[in-house]
Amino acid sequence: MEKPLRLLVGLGNPGPEYLDTRHNAGFWLVDQFCRRHAISLTPNNKFWGLEGRWQRGTTDLRVIMPQTFMNKSGQSVAALANFYKIEPEQILVAYDELDLPPGVAKFKKGGGSGGHNGIKDIHAKLGTADFLRLRIGIGHPGDRAKVTGFVLGKPPLSERQRIQDTIDASCDAVDVLIEQDLRAAQQLLHSFKSTK
């Protein structure tokens, strides 16, 4: 039996200059999820982030957007998880994924960081990689030397639209994950293709 989801994390960098950059795809997802469920996010210095809570029926979900900058995301996630006694497998982390094209998103349980500094830090601070991930495709510049500029750049409008479509579908899938299970959520999300 799967344990219920208790924490949704969106990864990104704080500050207006990063708002529309590819690296903030995790923030975009949490923004969308919070709008959908009327969850208000407020600064919580104890957890170094913007925190919200969604309660419905048996669901009691915390939501956080760490405000620590990407490579220290684990500080925020671990502080909140430890405080509320949330186990790693009850955490879903949404983030930008270079290895998937825009218009594609995939769930993944555990595994490596794929070089993503936010995931790397969460793994280090939690002491385990056994948390759920929601990988939001942003594409790859084709050259490792260009990755930093690429993730900190803004996608062109057509790509942004495909990413947004994926985020809408991902929010549907997170709802299914909460109401049913990971397999049902994966079936829904992994069959989605942006038509843009």
Short mmCIF file of N, CA and C in Angstrom, two decimals:
data_model
loop_
_atom_site.label_atom_id
_atom_site.label_comp_id
_atom_site.label_asym_id
_atom_site.label_seq_id
_atom_site.Cartn_x
_atom_site.Cartn_y
_atom_site.Cartn_z
N MET A 1 0.85 -1.21 0.00
CA MET A 1 0.00 0.00 0.00
C MET A 1 0.87 1.25 0.00
N GLU A 2 0.60 2.12 -0.98
CA GLU A 2 1.36 3.38 -1.05
C GLU A 2 0.96 4.30 0.09
N LYS A 3 1.94 5.04 0.57
CA LYS A 3 1.64 6.04 1.61
C LYS A 3 1.09 7.30 0.93
N PRO A 4 0.18 8.01 1.61
CA PRO A 4 -0.41 9.19 0.97
C PRO A 4 0.63 10.30 0.74
N LEU A 5 0.41 11.05 -0.33
CA LEU A 5 1.29 12.20 -0.61
C LEU A 5 1.03 13.27 0.43
N ARG A 6 2.10 13.77 1.05
CA ARG A 6 1.93 14.79 2.09
C ARG A 6 2.68 16.09 1.82
N LEU A 7 3.57 16.06 0.82
CA LEU A 7 4.34 17.27 0.52
C LEU A 7 4.59 17.38 -0.97
N LEU A 8 4.19 18.51 -1.54
CA LEU A 8 4.48 18.84 -2.94
C LEU A 8 5.50 19.98 -2.94
N VAL A 9 6.62 19.75 -3.62
CA VAL A 9 7.70 20.73 -3.68
C VAL A 9 7.87 21.19 -5.12
N GLY A 10 7.98 22.49 -5.33
CA GLY A 10 8.32 23.02 -6.65
C GLY A 10 9.68 23.66 -6.58
N LEU A 11 10.58 23.27 -7.50
CA LEU A 11 11.93 23.83 -7.47
C LEU A 11 12.08 24.99 -8.45
N GLY A 12 12.86 25.98 -8.03
CA GLY A 12 13.14 27.14 -8.86
C GLY A 12 14.07 28.08 -8.12
N ASN A 13 14.31 29.22 -8.71
CA ASN A 13 15.12 30.26 -8.07
C ASN A 13 14.23 31.45 -7.74
N PRO A 14 14.37 32.03 -6.54
CA PRO A 14 13.55 33.20 -6.19
C PRO A 14 14.02 34.45 -6.92
N GLY A 15 13.14 35.42 -7.03
CA GLY A 15 13.51 36.71 -7.62
C GLY A 15 12.91 36.89 -9.00
N PRO A 16 12.52 38.15 -9.32
CA PRO A 16 11.84 38.42 -10.59
C PRO A 16 12.68 38.09 -11.82
N GLU A 17 14.00 38.17 -11.70
CA GLU A 17 14.85 37.92 -12.88
C GLU A 17 14.84 36.45 -13.30
N TYR A 18 14.40 35.56 -12.40
CA TYR A 18 14.36 34.12 -12.71
C TYR A 18 12.95 33.62 -13.04
N LEU A 19 11.98 34.49 -12.84
CA LEU A 19 10.57 34.10 -12.91
C LEU A 19 10.21 33.26 -14.14
N ASP A 20 10.64 33.70 -15.32
CA ASP A 20 10.23 33.04 -16.56
C ASP A 20 11.30 32.13 -17.15
N THR A 21 12.31 31.78 -16.34
CA THR A 21 13.39 30.93 -16.87
C THR A 21 13.02 29.46 -16.75
N ARG A 22 13.62 28.65 -17.63
CA ARG A 22 13.30 27.22 -17.68
C ARG A 22 13.53 26.52 -16.33
N HIS A 23 14.55 26.97 -15.60
CA HIS A 23 14.90 26.34 -14.32
C HIS A 23 13.77 26.48 -13.30
N ASN A 24 12.80 27.34 -13.58
CA ASN A 24 11.70 27.58 -12.64
C ASN A 24 10.44 26.78 -12.97
N ALA A 25 10.57 25.77 -13.81
CA ALA A 25 9.40 24.98 -14.21
C ALA A 25 8.69 24.36 -13.00
N GLY A 26 9.46 23.99 -11.98
CA GLY A 26 8.86 23.43 -10.76
C GLY A 26 7.99 24.46 -10.04
N PHE A 27 8.46 25.71 -10.02
CA PHE A 27 7.65 26.80 -9.45
C PHE A 27 6.37 26.98 -10.26
N TRP A 28 6.49 26.92 -11.60
CA TRP A 28 5.31 27.11 -12.46
C TRP A 28 4.26 26.08 -12.12
N LEU A 29 4.70 24.83 -11.90
CA LEU A 29 3.74 23.77 -11.59
C LEU A 29 3.03 24.04 -10.25
N VAL A 30 3.80 24.39 -9.24
CA VAL A 30 3.20 24.64 -7.92
C VAL A 30 2.25 25.83 -7.99
N ASP A 31 2.63 26.88 -8.72
CA ASP A 31 1.74 28.04 -8.91
C ASP A 31 0.40 27.59 -9.48
N GLN A 32 0.48 26.78 -10.52
CA GLN A 32 -0.73 26.30 -11.21
C GLN A 32 -1.57 25.42 -10.28
N PHE A 33 -0.93 24.51 -9.55
CA PHE A 33 -1.64 23.62 -8.63
C PHE A 33 -2.33 24.43 -7.54
N CYS A 34 -1.63 25.45 -7.03
CA CYS A 34 -2.21 26.29 -5.96
C CYS A 34 -3.38 27.12 -6.47
N ARG A 35 -3.28 27.62 -7.72
CA ARG A 35 -4.39 28.36 -8.30
C ARG A 35 -5.61 27.46 -8.43
N ARG A 36 -5.37 26.24 -8.91
CA ARG A 36 -6.44 25.28 -9.13
C ARG A 36 -7.18 24.94 -7.85
N HIS A 37 -6.46 24.83 -6.75
CA HIS A 37 -7.07 24.40 -5.49
C HIS A 37 -7.20 25.52 -4.45
N ALA A 38 -7.03 26.76 -4.93
CA ALA A 38 -7.17 27.94 -4.05
C ALA A 38 -6.30 27.82 -2.79
N ILE A 39 -5.05 27.41 -3.00
CA ILE A 39 -4.09 27.32 -1.89
C ILE A 39 -3.28 28.61 -1.88
N SER A 40 -3.21 29.28 -0.73
CA SER A 40 -2.39 30.49 -0.69
C SER A 40 -1.03 30.15 -0.08
N LEU A 41 0.01 30.66 -0.73
CA LEU A 41 1.39 30.44 -0.27
C LEU A 41 1.85 31.66 0.50
N THR A 42 2.40 31.45 1.68
CA THR A 42 2.91 32.56 2.48
C THR A 42 4.35 32.27 2.91
N PRO A 43 5.17 33.32 3.05
CA PRO A 43 6.57 33.10 3.46
C PRO A 43 6.63 32.45 4.84
N ASN A 44 7.46 31.42 4.96
CA ASN A 44 7.69 30.77 6.25
C ASN A 44 9.21 30.66 6.44
N ASN A 45 9.75 31.55 7.28
CA ASN A 45 11.20 31.60 7.47
C ASN A 45 11.76 30.33 8.09
N LYS A 46 10.90 29.64 8.85
CA LYS A 46 11.34 28.40 9.51
C LYS A 46 11.73 27.34 8.46
N PHE A 47 11.06 27.42 7.30
CA PHE A 47 11.31 26.43 6.24
C PHE A 47 11.98 27.05 5.01
N TRP A 48 12.42 28.29 5.12
CA TRP A 48 13.11 28.97 4.01
C TRP A 48 12.32 28.87 2.70
N GLY A 49 11.02 29.12 2.79
CA GLY A 49 10.23 29.01 1.57
C GLY A 49 8.85 29.61 1.67
N LEU A 50 8.12 29.52 0.56
CA LEU A 50 6.72 29.91 0.53
C LEU A 50 5.91 28.64 0.75
N GLU A 51 5.09 28.63 1.79
CA GLU A 51 4.42 27.40 2.20
C GLU A 51 2.91 27.55 2.13
N GLY A 52 2.25 26.46 1.77
CA GLY A 52 0.79 26.43 1.78
C GLY A 52 0.31 25.07 2.25
N ARG A 53 -1.00 24.96 2.42
CA ARG A 53 -1.57 23.69 2.89
C ARG A 53 -2.92 23.48 2.22
N TRP A 54 -3.15 22.25 1.81
CA TRP A 54 -4.43 21.89 1.18
C TRP A 54 -5.04 20.72 1.93
N GLN A 55 -6.22 20.94 2.49
CA GLN A 55 -6.93 19.89 3.22
C GLN A 55 -8.28 19.64 2.55
N ARG A 56 -8.50 18.38 2.20
CA ARG A 56 -9.79 18.01 1.61
C ARG A 56 -10.01 16.53 1.88
N GLY A 57 -11.09 16.21 2.55
CA GLY A 57 -11.33 14.81 2.91
C GLY A 57 -10.18 14.28 3.76
N THR A 58 -9.59 13.17 3.31
CA THR A 58 -8.46 12.59 4.06
C THR A 58 -7.13 13.21 3.63
N THR A 59 -7.17 14.11 2.64
CA THR A 59 -5.93 14.70 2.13
C THR A 59 -5.47 15.84 3.03
N ASP A 60 -4.20 15.80 3.40
CA ASP A 60 -3.58 16.91 4.13
C ASP A 60 -2.21 17.12 3.51
N LEU A 61 -2.18 18.02 2.54
CA LEU A 61 -0.98 18.21 1.71
C LEU A 61 -0.32 19.55 2.00
N ARG A 62 0.96 19.50 2.31
CA ARG A 62 1.77 20.72 2.42
C ARG A 62 2.36 21.01 1.05
N VAL A 63 2.52 22.28 0.75
CA VAL A 63 3.12 22.70 -0.52
C VAL A 63 4.22 23.69 -0.20
N ILE A 64 5.38 23.55 -0.86
CA ILE A 64 6.45 24.52 -0.61
C ILE A 64 7.23 24.85 -1.88
N MET A 65 7.58 26.14 -1.99
CA MET A 65 8.51 26.60 -3.01
C MET A 65 9.72 27.16 -2.26
N PRO A 66 10.82 26.37 -2.18
CA PRO A 66 12.00 26.85 -1.46
C PRO A 66 12.49 28.19 -2.04
N GLN A 67 12.89 29.08 -1.15
CA GLN A 67 13.39 30.41 -1.56
C GLN A 67 14.90 30.51 -1.28
N THR A 68 15.57 29.39 -1.35
CA THR A 68 16.99 29.32 -0.96
C THR A 68 17.94 29.39 -2.14
N PHE A 69 17.44 29.45 -3.35
CA PHE A 69 18.16 29.18 -4.59
C PHE A 69 18.30 27.67 -4.76
N MET A 70 18.36 27.28 -6.02
CA MET A 70 18.23 25.88 -6.41
C MET A 70 19.16 24.93 -5.65
N ASN A 71 20.45 25.30 -5.58
CA ASN A 71 21.42 24.33 -5.05
C ASN A 71 21.35 24.16 -3.53
N LYS A 72 20.41 24.88 -2.87
CA LYS A 72 20.21 24.68 -1.43
C LYS A 72 18.77 24.28 -1.12
N SER A 73 18.08 23.76 -2.13
CA SER A 73 16.65 23.40 -1.98
C SER A 73 16.42 22.42 -0.84
N GLY A 74 17.37 21.52 -0.61
CA GLY A 74 17.21 20.49 0.40
C GLY A 74 17.06 21.03 1.80
N GLN A 75 17.64 22.21 2.03
CA GLN A 75 17.55 22.85 3.35
C GLN A 75 16.09 23.09 3.71
N SER A 76 15.35 23.60 2.74
CA SER A 76 13.93 23.91 2.93
C SER A 76 13.10 22.63 3.05
N VAL A 77 13.31 21.70 2.12
CA VAL A 77 12.52 20.46 2.08
C VAL A 77 12.74 19.63 3.35
N ALA A 78 13.99 19.48 3.75
CA ALA A 78 14.30 18.66 4.94
C ALA A 78 13.74 19.31 6.21
N ALA A 79 13.82 20.64 6.31
CA ALA A 79 13.31 21.33 7.50
C ALA A 79 11.80 21.08 7.64
N LEU A 80 11.06 21.21 6.53
CA LEU A 80 9.61 21.01 6.59
C LEU A 80 9.27 19.54 6.84
N ALA A 81 9.95 18.63 6.12
CA ALA A 81 9.67 17.20 6.26
C ALA A 81 9.96 16.72 7.68
N ASN A 82 11.06 17.19 8.25
CA ASN A 82 11.41 16.78 9.63
C ASN A 82 10.41 17.33 10.63
N PHE A 83 10.00 18.58 10.43
CA PHE A 83 9.08 19.22 11.37
C PHE A 83 7.73 18.50 11.39
N TYR A 84 7.21 18.15 10.21
CA TYR A 84 5.88 17.52 10.13
C TYR A 84 5.96 15.99 10.08
N LYS A 85 7.17 15.45 10.26
CA LYS A 85 7.38 13.98 10.23
C LYS A 85 6.83 13.37 8.94
N ILE A 86 7.23 13.96 7.83
CA ILE A 86 6.84 13.47 6.50
C ILE A 86 7.96 12.58 5.97
N GLU A 87 7.61 11.38 5.57
CA GLU A 87 8.62 10.44 5.07
C GLU A 87 8.98 10.75 3.62
N PRO A 88 10.23 10.41 3.21
CA PRO A 88 10.66 10.73 1.84
C PRO A 88 9.70 10.23 0.76
N GLU A 89 9.15 9.03 0.94
CA GLU A 89 8.25 8.51 -0.10
C GLU A 89 6.89 9.21 -0.13
N GLN A 90 6.66 10.15 0.80
CA GLN A 90 5.43 10.95 0.79
C GLN A 90 5.67 12.35 0.19
N ILE A 91 6.85 12.52 -0.41
CA ILE A 91 7.25 13.81 -0.98
C ILE A 91 7.30 13.71 -2.50
N LEU A 92 6.69 14.68 -3.19
CA LEU A 92 6.79 14.78 -4.65
C LEU A 92 7.50 16.09 -4.98
N VAL A 93 8.59 15.99 -5.74
CA VAL A 93 9.37 17.17 -6.12
C VAL A 93 9.22 17.41 -7.62
N ALA A 94 8.71 18.59 -8.00
CA ALA A 94 8.55 18.95 -9.41
C ALA A 94 9.72 19.84 -9.83
N TYR A 95 10.32 19.51 -10.98
CA TYR A 95 11.50 20.28 -11.43
C TYR A 95 11.68 20.16 -12.94
N ASP A 96 12.53 21.01 -13.47
CA ASP A 96 12.85 21.04 -14.90
C ASP A 96 13.79 19.90 -15.26
N GLU A 97 13.52 19.24 -16.40
CA GLU A 97 14.30 18.08 -16.82
C GLU A 97 14.86 18.28 -18.23
N LEU A 98 16.20 18.36 -18.33
CA LEU A 98 16.88 18.55 -19.62
C LEU A 98 16.69 17.36 -20.56
N ASP A 99 16.55 16.16 -20.00
CA ASP A 99 16.51 14.95 -20.82
C ASP A 99 15.13 14.66 -21.42
N LEU A 100 14.16 15.52 -21.15
CA LEU A 100 12.83 15.37 -21.76
C LEU A 100 12.53 16.62 -22.58
N PRO A 101 11.90 16.46 -23.75
CA PRO A 101 11.58 17.64 -24.56
C PRO A 101 10.42 18.43 -23.97
N PRO A 102 10.29 19.71 -24.31
CA PRO A 102 9.11 20.48 -23.88
C PRO A 102 7.85 19.78 -24.39
N GLY A 103 6.84 19.69 -23.54
CA GLY A 103 5.60 19.01 -23.92
C GLY A 103 5.51 17.61 -23.35
N VAL A 104 6.56 17.20 -22.59
CA VAL A 104 6.58 15.87 -21.97
C VAL A 104 6.90 16.03 -20.49
N ALA A 105 6.22 15.26 -19.65
CA ALA A 105 6.55 15.21 -18.22
C ALA A 105 6.41 13.77 -17.75
N LYS A 106 7.22 13.39 -16.80
CA LYS A 106 7.19 12.00 -16.32
C LYS A 106 7.38 11.95 -14.82
N PHE A 107 6.68 11.01 -14.20
CA PHE A 107 6.92 10.69 -12.79
C PHE A 107 8.11 9.73 -12.71
N LYS A 108 8.83 9.82 -11.61
CA LYS A 108 9.93 8.90 -11.38
C LYS A 108 10.06 8.71 -9.87
N LYS A 109 10.35 7.48 -9.46
CA LYS A 109 10.53 7.22 -8.02
C LYS A 109 12.00 6.94 -7.77
N GLY A 110 12.62 7.74 -6.91
CA GLY A 110 14.02 7.53 -6.55
C GLY A 110 14.95 7.71 -7.74
N GLY A 111 16.15 7.15 -7.62
CA GLY A 111 17.12 7.23 -8.71
C GLY A 111 18.09 8.39 -8.54
N GLY A 112 18.92 8.59 -9.55
CA GLY A 112 19.95 9.63 -9.50
C GLY A 112 19.38 11.01 -9.72
N SER A 113 20.26 12.01 -9.66
CA SER A 113 19.83 13.40 -9.78
C SER A 113 19.86 13.89 -11.23
N GLY A 114 20.51 13.13 -12.11
CA GLY A 114 20.65 13.58 -13.50
C GLY A 114 21.39 14.90 -13.60
N GLY A 115 22.23 15.17 -12.59
CA GLY A 115 23.00 16.42 -12.60
C GLY A 115 22.22 17.64 -12.12
N HIS A 116 20.98 17.44 -11.68
CA HIS A 116 20.15 18.57 -11.23
C HIS A 116 20.53 18.94 -9.79
N ASN A 117 21.01 20.16 -9.61
CA ASN A 117 21.53 20.58 -8.30
C ASN A 117 20.47 20.59 -7.20
N GLY A 118 19.23 20.93 -7.55
CA GLY A 118 18.16 20.93 -6.56
C GLY A 118 17.88 19.53 -6.04
N ILE A 119 17.79 18.58 -6.96
CA ILE A 119 17.54 17.17 -6.60
C ILE A 119 18.71 16.62 -5.81
N LYS A 120 19.92 16.97 -6.24
CA LYS A 120 21.14 16.53 -5.56
C LYS A 120 21.14 16.97 -4.10
N ASP A 121 20.74 18.23 -3.87
CA ASP A 121 20.76 18.76 -2.50
C ASP A 121 19.65 18.15 -1.64
N ILE A 122 18.48 17.91 -2.24
CA ILE A 122 17.39 17.27 -1.48
C ILE A 122 17.82 15.85 -1.07
N HIS A 123 18.43 15.14 -2.00
CA HIS A 123 18.94 13.79 -1.71
C HIS A 123 19.93 13.85 -0.54
N ALA A 124 20.85 14.81 -0.60
CA ALA A 124 21.87 14.94 0.46
C ALA A 124 21.24 15.28 1.81
N LYS A 125 20.29 16.21 1.83
CA LYS A 125 19.71 16.67 3.10
C LYS A 125 18.74 15.65 3.69
N LEU A 126 18.01 14.92 2.82
CA LEU A 126 17.09 13.90 3.34
C LEU A 126 17.84 12.61 3.67
N GLY A 127 19.02 12.45 3.07
CA GLY A 127 19.81 11.24 3.30
C GLY A 127 19.30 10.03 2.52
N THR A 128 18.42 10.29 1.55
CA THR A 128 17.89 9.21 0.71
C THR A 128 17.40 9.80 -0.61
N ALA A 129 17.39 8.94 -1.64
CA ALA A 129 16.87 9.37 -2.95
C ALA A 129 15.44 8.87 -3.16
N ASP A 130 14.84 8.27 -2.10
CA ASP A 130 13.56 7.59 -2.25
C ASP A 130 12.34 8.52 -2.22
N PHE A 131 12.47 9.69 -2.83
CA PHE A 131 11.30 10.57 -2.93
C PHE A 131 10.82 10.54 -4.39
N LEU A 132 9.55 10.91 -4.56
CA LEU A 132 8.97 10.94 -5.90
C LEU A 132 9.39 12.20 -6.64
N ARG A 133 9.57 12.06 -7.94
CA ARG A 133 9.90 13.23 -8.75
C ARG A 133 8.86 13.40 -9.86
N LEU A 134 8.65 14.63 -10.24
CA LEU A 134 7.84 14.96 -11.41
C LEU A 134 8.75 15.78 -12.31
N ARG A 135 9.22 15.14 -13.38
CA ARG A 135 10.22 15.76 -14.26
C ARG A 135 9.50 16.46 -15.41
N ILE A 136 9.66 17.77 -15.49
CA ILE A 136 8.99 18.58 -16.50
C ILE A 136 9.99 18.89 -17.61
N GLY A 137 9.73 18.36 -18.80
CA GLY A 137 10.68 18.50 -19.91
C GLY A 137 10.88 19.94 -20.35
N ILE A 138 12.15 20.32 -20.47
CA ILE A 138 12.47 21.67 -21.00
C ILE A 138 13.39 21.56 -22.22
N GLY A 139 13.81 20.32 -22.58
CA GLY A 139 14.72 20.15 -23.71
C GLY A 139 16.17 20.39 -23.31
N HIS A 140 17.06 20.21 -24.27
CA HIS A 140 18.50 20.30 -24.02
C HIS A 140 19.13 21.16 -25.11
N PRO A 141 20.11 22.01 -24.75
CA PRO A 141 20.73 22.86 -25.77
C PRO A 141 21.64 22.09 -26.73
N GLY A 142 21.90 20.81 -26.42
CA GLY A 142 22.73 20.00 -27.32
C GLY A 142 24.21 20.01 -26.98
N ASP A 143 24.60 20.88 -26.06
CA ASP A 143 26.01 21.00 -25.69
C ASP A 143 26.08 21.23 -24.18
N ARG A 144 26.82 20.38 -23.48
CA ARG A 144 26.89 20.49 -22.01
C ARG A 144 27.37 21.85 -21.55
N ALA A 145 28.26 22.45 -22.33
CA ALA A 145 28.82 23.76 -21.96
C ALA A 145 27.76 24.86 -21.98
N LYS A 146 26.66 24.61 -22.68
CA LYS A 146 25.61 25.64 -22.80
C LYS A 146 24.46 25.46 -21.82
N VAL A 147 24.53 24.41 -20.98
CA VAL A 147 23.39 24.06 -20.12
C VAL A 147 23.01 25.18 -19.15
N THR A 148 24.01 25.78 -18.48
CA THR A 148 23.70 26.81 -17.48
C THR A 148 22.94 27.98 -18.09
N GLY A 149 23.44 28.48 -19.20
CA GLY A 149 22.75 29.59 -19.89
C GLY A 149 21.37 29.19 -20.37
N PHE A 150 21.25 27.93 -20.78
CA PHE A 150 19.98 27.43 -21.29
C PHE A 150 18.93 27.36 -20.19
N VAL A 151 19.26 26.74 -19.05
CA VAL A 151 18.26 26.59 -17.99
C VAL A 151 17.91 27.94 -17.36
N LEU A 152 18.87 28.87 -17.39
CA LEU A 152 18.59 30.21 -16.83
C LEU A 152 18.06 31.18 -17.89
N GLY A 153 17.76 30.64 -19.07
CA GLY A 153 17.17 31.45 -20.13
C GLY A 153 15.67 31.23 -20.20
N LYS A 154 14.99 32.12 -20.93
CA LYS A 154 13.53 32.01 -21.08
C LYS A 154 13.22 31.23 -22.35
N PRO A 155 12.33 30.26 -22.29
CA PRO A 155 11.98 29.52 -23.50
C PRO A 155 11.19 30.40 -24.46
N PRO A 156 11.34 30.19 -25.79
CA PRO A 156 10.50 30.92 -26.73
C PRO A 156 9.03 30.57 -26.49
N LEU A 157 8.15 31.42 -26.99
CA LEU A 157 6.73 31.30 -26.69
C LEU A 157 6.16 29.93 -27.02
N SER A 158 6.55 29.35 -28.17
CA SER A 158 6.00 28.05 -28.56
C SER A 158 6.40 26.96 -27.56
N GLU A 159 7.64 27.00 -27.08
CA GLU A 159 8.11 26.03 -26.08
C GLU A 159 7.41 26.26 -24.75
N ARG A 160 7.27 27.52 -24.39
CA ARG A 160 6.62 27.86 -23.11
C ARG A 160 5.19 27.34 -23.11
N GLN A 161 4.53 27.43 -24.27
CA GLN A 161 3.15 26.95 -24.37
C GLN A 161 3.10 25.43 -24.18
N ARG A 162 4.05 24.72 -24.79
CA ARG A 162 4.10 23.26 -24.64
C ARG A 162 4.38 22.87 -23.19
N ILE A 163 5.30 23.62 -22.56
CA ILE A 163 5.61 23.35 -21.14
C ILE A 163 4.37 23.61 -20.29
N GLN A 164 3.66 24.69 -20.59
CA GLN A 164 2.45 25.03 -19.83
C GLN A 164 1.38 23.95 -19.99
N ASP A 165 1.21 23.44 -21.22
CA ASP A 165 0.25 22.35 -21.46
C ASP A 165 0.61 21.14 -20.59
N THR A 166 1.91 20.86 -20.53
CA THR A 166 2.39 19.72 -19.73
C THR A 166 2.12 19.96 -18.25
N ILE A 167 2.28 21.20 -17.81
CA ILE A 167 2.04 21.52 -16.40
C ILE A 167 0.56 21.35 -16.07
N ASP A 168 -0.32 21.75 -16.99
CA ASP A 168 -1.76 21.53 -16.78
C ASP A 168 -2.05 20.03 -16.62
N ALA A 169 -1.47 19.23 -17.54
CA ALA A 169 -1.67 17.78 -17.49
C ALA A 169 -1.05 17.20 -16.22
N SER A 170 0.09 17.75 -15.81
CA SER A 170 0.77 17.27 -14.59
C SER A 170 -0.08 17.54 -13.35
N CYS A 171 -0.76 18.69 -13.32
CA CYS A 171 -1.64 19.00 -12.19
C CYS A 171 -2.79 18.00 -12.12
N ASP A 172 -3.33 17.63 -13.30
CA ASP A 172 -4.36 16.58 -13.34
C ASP A 172 -3.80 15.30 -12.74
N ALA A 173 -2.56 14.98 -13.14
CA ALA A 173 -1.93 13.73 -12.70
C ALA A 173 -1.63 13.75 -11.20
N VAL A 174 -1.27 14.91 -10.66
CA VAL A 174 -1.03 15.01 -9.21
C VAL A 174 -2.34 14.78 -8.47
N ASP A 175 -3.43 15.31 -9.00
CA ASP A 175 -4.75 15.05 -8.39
C ASP A 175 -5.04 13.54 -8.36
N VAL A 176 -4.73 12.87 -9.47
CA VAL A 176 -4.96 11.42 -9.56
C VAL A 176 -4.05 10.68 -8.57
N LEU A 177 -2.81 11.15 -8.46
CA LEU A 177 -1.87 10.55 -7.50
C LEU A 177 -2.43 10.64 -6.07
N ILE A 178 -3.01 11.79 -5.74
CA ILE A 178 -3.57 12.00 -4.40
C ILE A 178 -4.81 11.13 -4.19
N GLU A 179 -5.67 11.08 -5.22
CA GLU A 179 -6.95 10.38 -5.08
C GLU A 179 -6.84 8.87 -5.29
N GLN A 180 -5.88 8.45 -6.13
CA GLN A 180 -5.75 7.02 -6.45
C GLN A 180 -4.36 6.52 -6.07
N ASP A 181 -3.47 6.42 -7.06
CA ASP A 181 -2.11 5.95 -6.76
C ASP A 181 -1.16 6.37 -7.87
N LEU A 182 0.10 6.04 -7.69
CA LEU A 182 1.14 6.45 -8.64
C LEU A 182 0.91 5.83 -10.01
N ARG A 183 0.48 4.58 -10.03
CA ARG A 183 0.31 3.92 -11.33
C ARG A 183 -0.74 4.61 -12.19
N ALA A 184 -1.85 4.96 -11.56
CA ALA A 184 -2.93 5.66 -12.28
C ALA A 184 -2.44 7.03 -12.75
N ALA A 185 -1.67 7.72 -11.89
CA ALA A 185 -1.14 9.04 -12.25
C ALA A 185 -0.16 8.92 -13.41
N GLN A 186 0.69 7.90 -13.38
CA GLN A 186 1.66 7.68 -14.47
C GLN A 186 0.95 7.38 -15.77
N GLN A 187 -0.08 6.54 -15.71
CA GLN A 187 -0.82 6.19 -16.93
C GLN A 187 -1.41 7.44 -17.59
N LEU A 188 -1.93 8.32 -16.77
CA LEU A 188 -2.52 9.56 -17.29
C LEU A 188 -1.44 10.46 -17.89
N LEU A 189 -0.39 10.71 -17.11
CA LEU A 189 0.62 11.69 -17.54
C LEU A 189 1.51 11.17 -18.66
N HIS A 190 1.89 9.90 -18.60
CA HIS A 190 2.84 9.38 -19.58
C HIS A 190 2.21 9.17 -20.94
N SER A 191 0.87 9.24 -21.00
CA SER A 191 0.21 9.13 -22.32
C SER A 191 -0.09 10.52 -22.89
N PHE A 192 0.21 11.56 -22.12
CA PHE A 192 -0.09 12.93 -22.57
C PHE A 192 0.96 13.41 -23.57
N LYS A 193 0.47 14.05 -24.63
CA LYS A 193 1.38 14.71 -25.58
C LYS A 193 0.81 16.08 -25.91
N SER A 194 1.65 17.09 -25.77
CA SER A 194 1.21 18.45 -26.12
C SER A 194 1.00 18.52 -27.63
N THR A 195 -0.12 19.09 -28.03
CA THR A 195 -0.42 19.16 -29.48
C THR A 195 0.08 20.47 -30.09
N LYS A 196 0.65 21.33 -29.27
CA LYS A 196 1.13 22.64 -29.77
C LYS A 196 2.37 22.46 -30.65
#
